[in-house]
């Protein structure tokens, strides 16, 4: 981001695309006005904020500012937003942020006048549908602000060229201009005031009209406030002066975190689902969190969020969502007992003919677990992908005992390599890489469900055609299943991935939609690269079953990797601040008494934390003994067809991050500790899959990923150059700026502000 871009919301979660308005409103992204010759960035930022405010008042339009989504963008969004000054760049950015239109412009000096030029661009065909040019004689900033309604009117052909249009009142010397009292004013609102609602997850109420000042209160989404009718314009942004609402009166709140109507749970959840259907994981998570906050006992927004955080390997947030779902189930169980159990949903997918003993059949599921016994709770021996062939040995109810011939490497993997990052301990030997096992092929016998076995291998084309027919017949859930299998066979077909994401989100198959959206995002090398981060592994890497938290799905499996471990644990409690000196003896005595009481509470909490930390360390030790090889990063790469890309080499990297308490836990980049593998991994043949196993020096507090470059030195230079002059505000922004594909290891995000 450019250093001059300012966000009026500091510490709050900004939301792009408010769902409280009309569901079919045109979304318009307002890019920051570029400061040209003779204009300082503060004036350009103020102009941008004012333009966004006027655009939001146009009927049928939903205005979105960059400040609302800054710090939450993906790599592509950040890359396009940085220095975006052309129509093509603006169109790409609009597509990345799911905006229908985009407004961009320049503000500069021309002689003794300001010259403001604005363009309104339709994203779908890069057509300029509105223009405005305003000349402000005498370099008068008040006149500049007064002309902005005219400029916006010209852009949207609303009151175009109306020189007498009523200007927005601009504060002079820190005072808000009085607004006329409307005839239809809300009778519960005093004259000169307006009723507003917090529209973001959490808004900050400041002591002064300055986002860097003291925070008086944190207001959750939906909080109703009475504010002054006209915002106060300052260099720090636009603020409403709060009259009442929340805890007490007074204070200031940023203009762009309030809306005139209360946010709707249904519309917000609908917006989250639509964002996920467009593979916009950031937007889906933002709206999903908002929906979950608006209705805490609703399961659906949490299921959507859980799917996103699982797909992104964000274990800390995923664990929080799972805990909330568990609490909801506790509330629902007594209700279910009173109402009676709901009937089981009817099966929608037509059953395949049952397999017969002695026949060779094929797996028709995306992944099918081979188990030790005919029981879903038994040990997992392997995961079989779609089209894996097995021989049926016996049938027992809905289970089939099968024999699977497993070669030394996976049948669908054409190449494999092991790379090292940093110095590794020699205490444990490295697992055998795919294709290097000494004992060649072997036969594994186990049990699988008969419902996912078919007599002929399926083709991707047939699955896609079948999905289209099912969707046309209204059997959309079955269509999702067919497309999910087709994606396994065609992992680099971006159009197919997009189709599956959209259909799965519409059918509320959130896990399928989220994981497919991540796969779509990971086409960052121009080819598919699926990354998984393991706390530890054991056995042979080419045969592992991936396990979450050492559970039944791999906890005692000989060949397994363990992921989704939280190595950092809980944050320690914060010690209370000792009260400052106060000339008022009575007030000081009360503050000291309160501090002493809080100190006792802190001491008890500290003892509980130390006990928990000791137990957590023991658990991590148990897991390390059970999975001694690690940590590891596994990248499943599909060979590119582009000749220029194939001419480069594939390197692994680890970029350590530290969160700086003095900068409100903003990430500090450890570029001096950047690690790039000395060796490169070979590309698999074009269109074929290959595995790259990366032995890591640690697990967590780093961005791990792959980068294509001519050599290791060029790879290092390419990574460092991405952060030149940039100071990301969140660790997610670090991952977005780093080369894709990558995965962010778990981090400890603790801080004691003393508020």
Phi, psi and omega in degrees: 000149175290144184300334184280348182291130179244149176245126180285350180249109179252118180084353178265158177270111181280150184235126176269128175082075180294135182269002184283341182273197180293136186295339183254020179296146177285123179274125183239116176273124179260109178285151176301136176295131181282129178278114180261194189311124173084001181248130179278159186293328179301316179295319179296319179295317178298319177297318179300314181297319180293320178299315179302319180298316181290322178298322181296342181269355178285130183298133178080013182239138174246110184274138178230129177257154177300326181301333182286336183239000180299136181089351180242011184276157172283176181301314183297320180295318179296316182298319181286325183289329183292111177070030181288110183222023178226160180298317181298319178297316181298320180294318178297319179294319178299318178295319181296327182257013175059038177263143179284323182221167180217143178244129178223157181187179182229149173230121181214174177264138176226099186067236180258026182227156166273144175235115179250121177241132181230146175228139175249122190241131175277125190290324190293333181226013177058031180267133175279115185255359178197142178224154173208140173226124182239129175254123183248102184290149175079006179054041182270115184290326177298317178295324177301311180295324179295332182278347185296321176301324178294317180298315179294322177299321178293322180299321184254007180055042176245109183061037184300138178060023178277096185292344182261011180301137183295121181286157174289135179293130182249132182293138178244121178059039172084012178241142181274137179289142181292145179253146178294151181273121181287150181293330183258030183298146175303120184296340180274002183246130180297157176302144180078009182232171179216152177267127180228162180229141176294126185250358178250171185301317178210127179249150180258134176256114187266154177293322180235168178282061183206116186294351179264359182276188182293143178267121181277324186199149173253122187252125180285163179303141179090351180299131180269135181227151168252121184234168175297150187289340182234129180290156178267124181266121178228171178294335180278354181131188180258134184227146169267139171275123184279128176269314178201167181118155184069216180263090175098197184237168176082178181093176183225148181222141184299144185297320190275011175253005179243150177229160182281341179238151180292139179296142182259131178299312184298314181290325179292317177295322177299320178295322178296318180295319179295320179296318178296321178297336176266011181063024177267086185293325179295309179298321179296320180292320179299307181291327176297317177296321179295316180296319179296326178286326180290328180220084189297339183263007177273132183282324192300313179297327178290323177296321177296313180296317180300320179296318180295313183291327175294315181296326180271003181058034177268083189295323182298313179288323179297320180294322178297318179294318179298323178295321179292321177296323178297319178295322179295320179299325178296325178286324185283329186301312177299324180295320180296322180296324179287322186271345186089152181293140176288147179295148179295142180295145181289145178292134182255332185271129181298134182287138177282157177303139183294144179289159179244153181297134180093348182276156173260122184235172185232149179287129181252002178264163177300314174213135182233127183274130176268119188248159182291325180227163178284068186203130182293347178265000183277171185296140177272126180267329181190166172246123183259128180277168178304140179075008173290131180270138177221157176254131183279125180258328182199158177237132177221096183065236179266014180244146176236133172273125186231160174246127180243122179274112183256122178278178180297329176234166180294139184297330183266010180251122185268339181207162178206155179204154174241126177245152179247138173238117181075183180275134182251153177288139180270005184293326182242130179292153179290141176299158181289126179287162178302133177088359184244010181292142185279335187267010175061215184283152172216167183248128179247128178252139180190188185245140175224163177286134181290341183292349183242026179243134179229162186277346181224143177297143183267152176252151181298318180299318180295320179295319180294317178296319179296321179297319179298318179294319179295320180295320179295327180277002179088003180264068188290327179295319176296325178297322177300316181296319179295317180294325179297323178288323179296324180295326176299323181275335180233069189289344181255010178277095185299321180297320179293319178298316179297319180296318180293317179302312183297312183292319181296319178295318178300324181269010178062028172268074193293323180297315178299316181296316184291314181294325177290323177297321177294319177299321179295319178294327184279012170279034186288334179272006188084008179206163182286134174220103180268123184250139174223134182254126183247136174290327178190161179223168172208159179079215182260130186298326183287351185243007191291149167256130182276132186238142174263123172055031175067027183283194185297331183281059176129356182302326179237020179279134184301319181251104186206153170237145183250124178237180178059041175263140177259096185280347186265341175073205182269156176284140177292156179293155180266132178288139179291147179283138176290136183296148178282164176298141181220126180296339178276106186298320182294317180293321179295319179297320179295320180294321179294318179298318179295320179295319180296321177294318179294327179295320177297317177298319179296317180301317179294319179294323179295320178295318178296320180294319180298321178295315179296318182298322178295318179293323179295319178297321178296319180295319177297322177297320178297317180294322180294323177293322182286330180232077192286339183266112178161180001284161184226151168243125176251125177245122177259107189252139172258128185301132180283157175260345181289124184295321180296320179292320180294336179287341177273168181252158185255119181241153173260152178217157173225124181245102181293148180230141171236138177269126187265115182298322183292343178247036177057042177065023172293146185287137172259126184278125179267060183297332177291341180255011178304131179247131175234135182299138180291323179263160175250160178259141180288145173290140171289164177305153182306126179080355180260159181268146174220153179250136172238115177260127182244118178278119188260153177282337180204177182233107177112166178057030179208158168261125179247137180190191180239149178215140178261130181203169181292323178203180184297321180296319179293324178297315179299315181297320181296322180289313182297321184296335180293336183255008182297115178077005182251141178233086182301143182273344180224157178294335175296326178291328176297314179297326180290324180283331180292156181302138175270150359279151176208170177221142182262123177289160182297144183229153173271117180246081182241152176188147179239106183276340181080009180285000000 
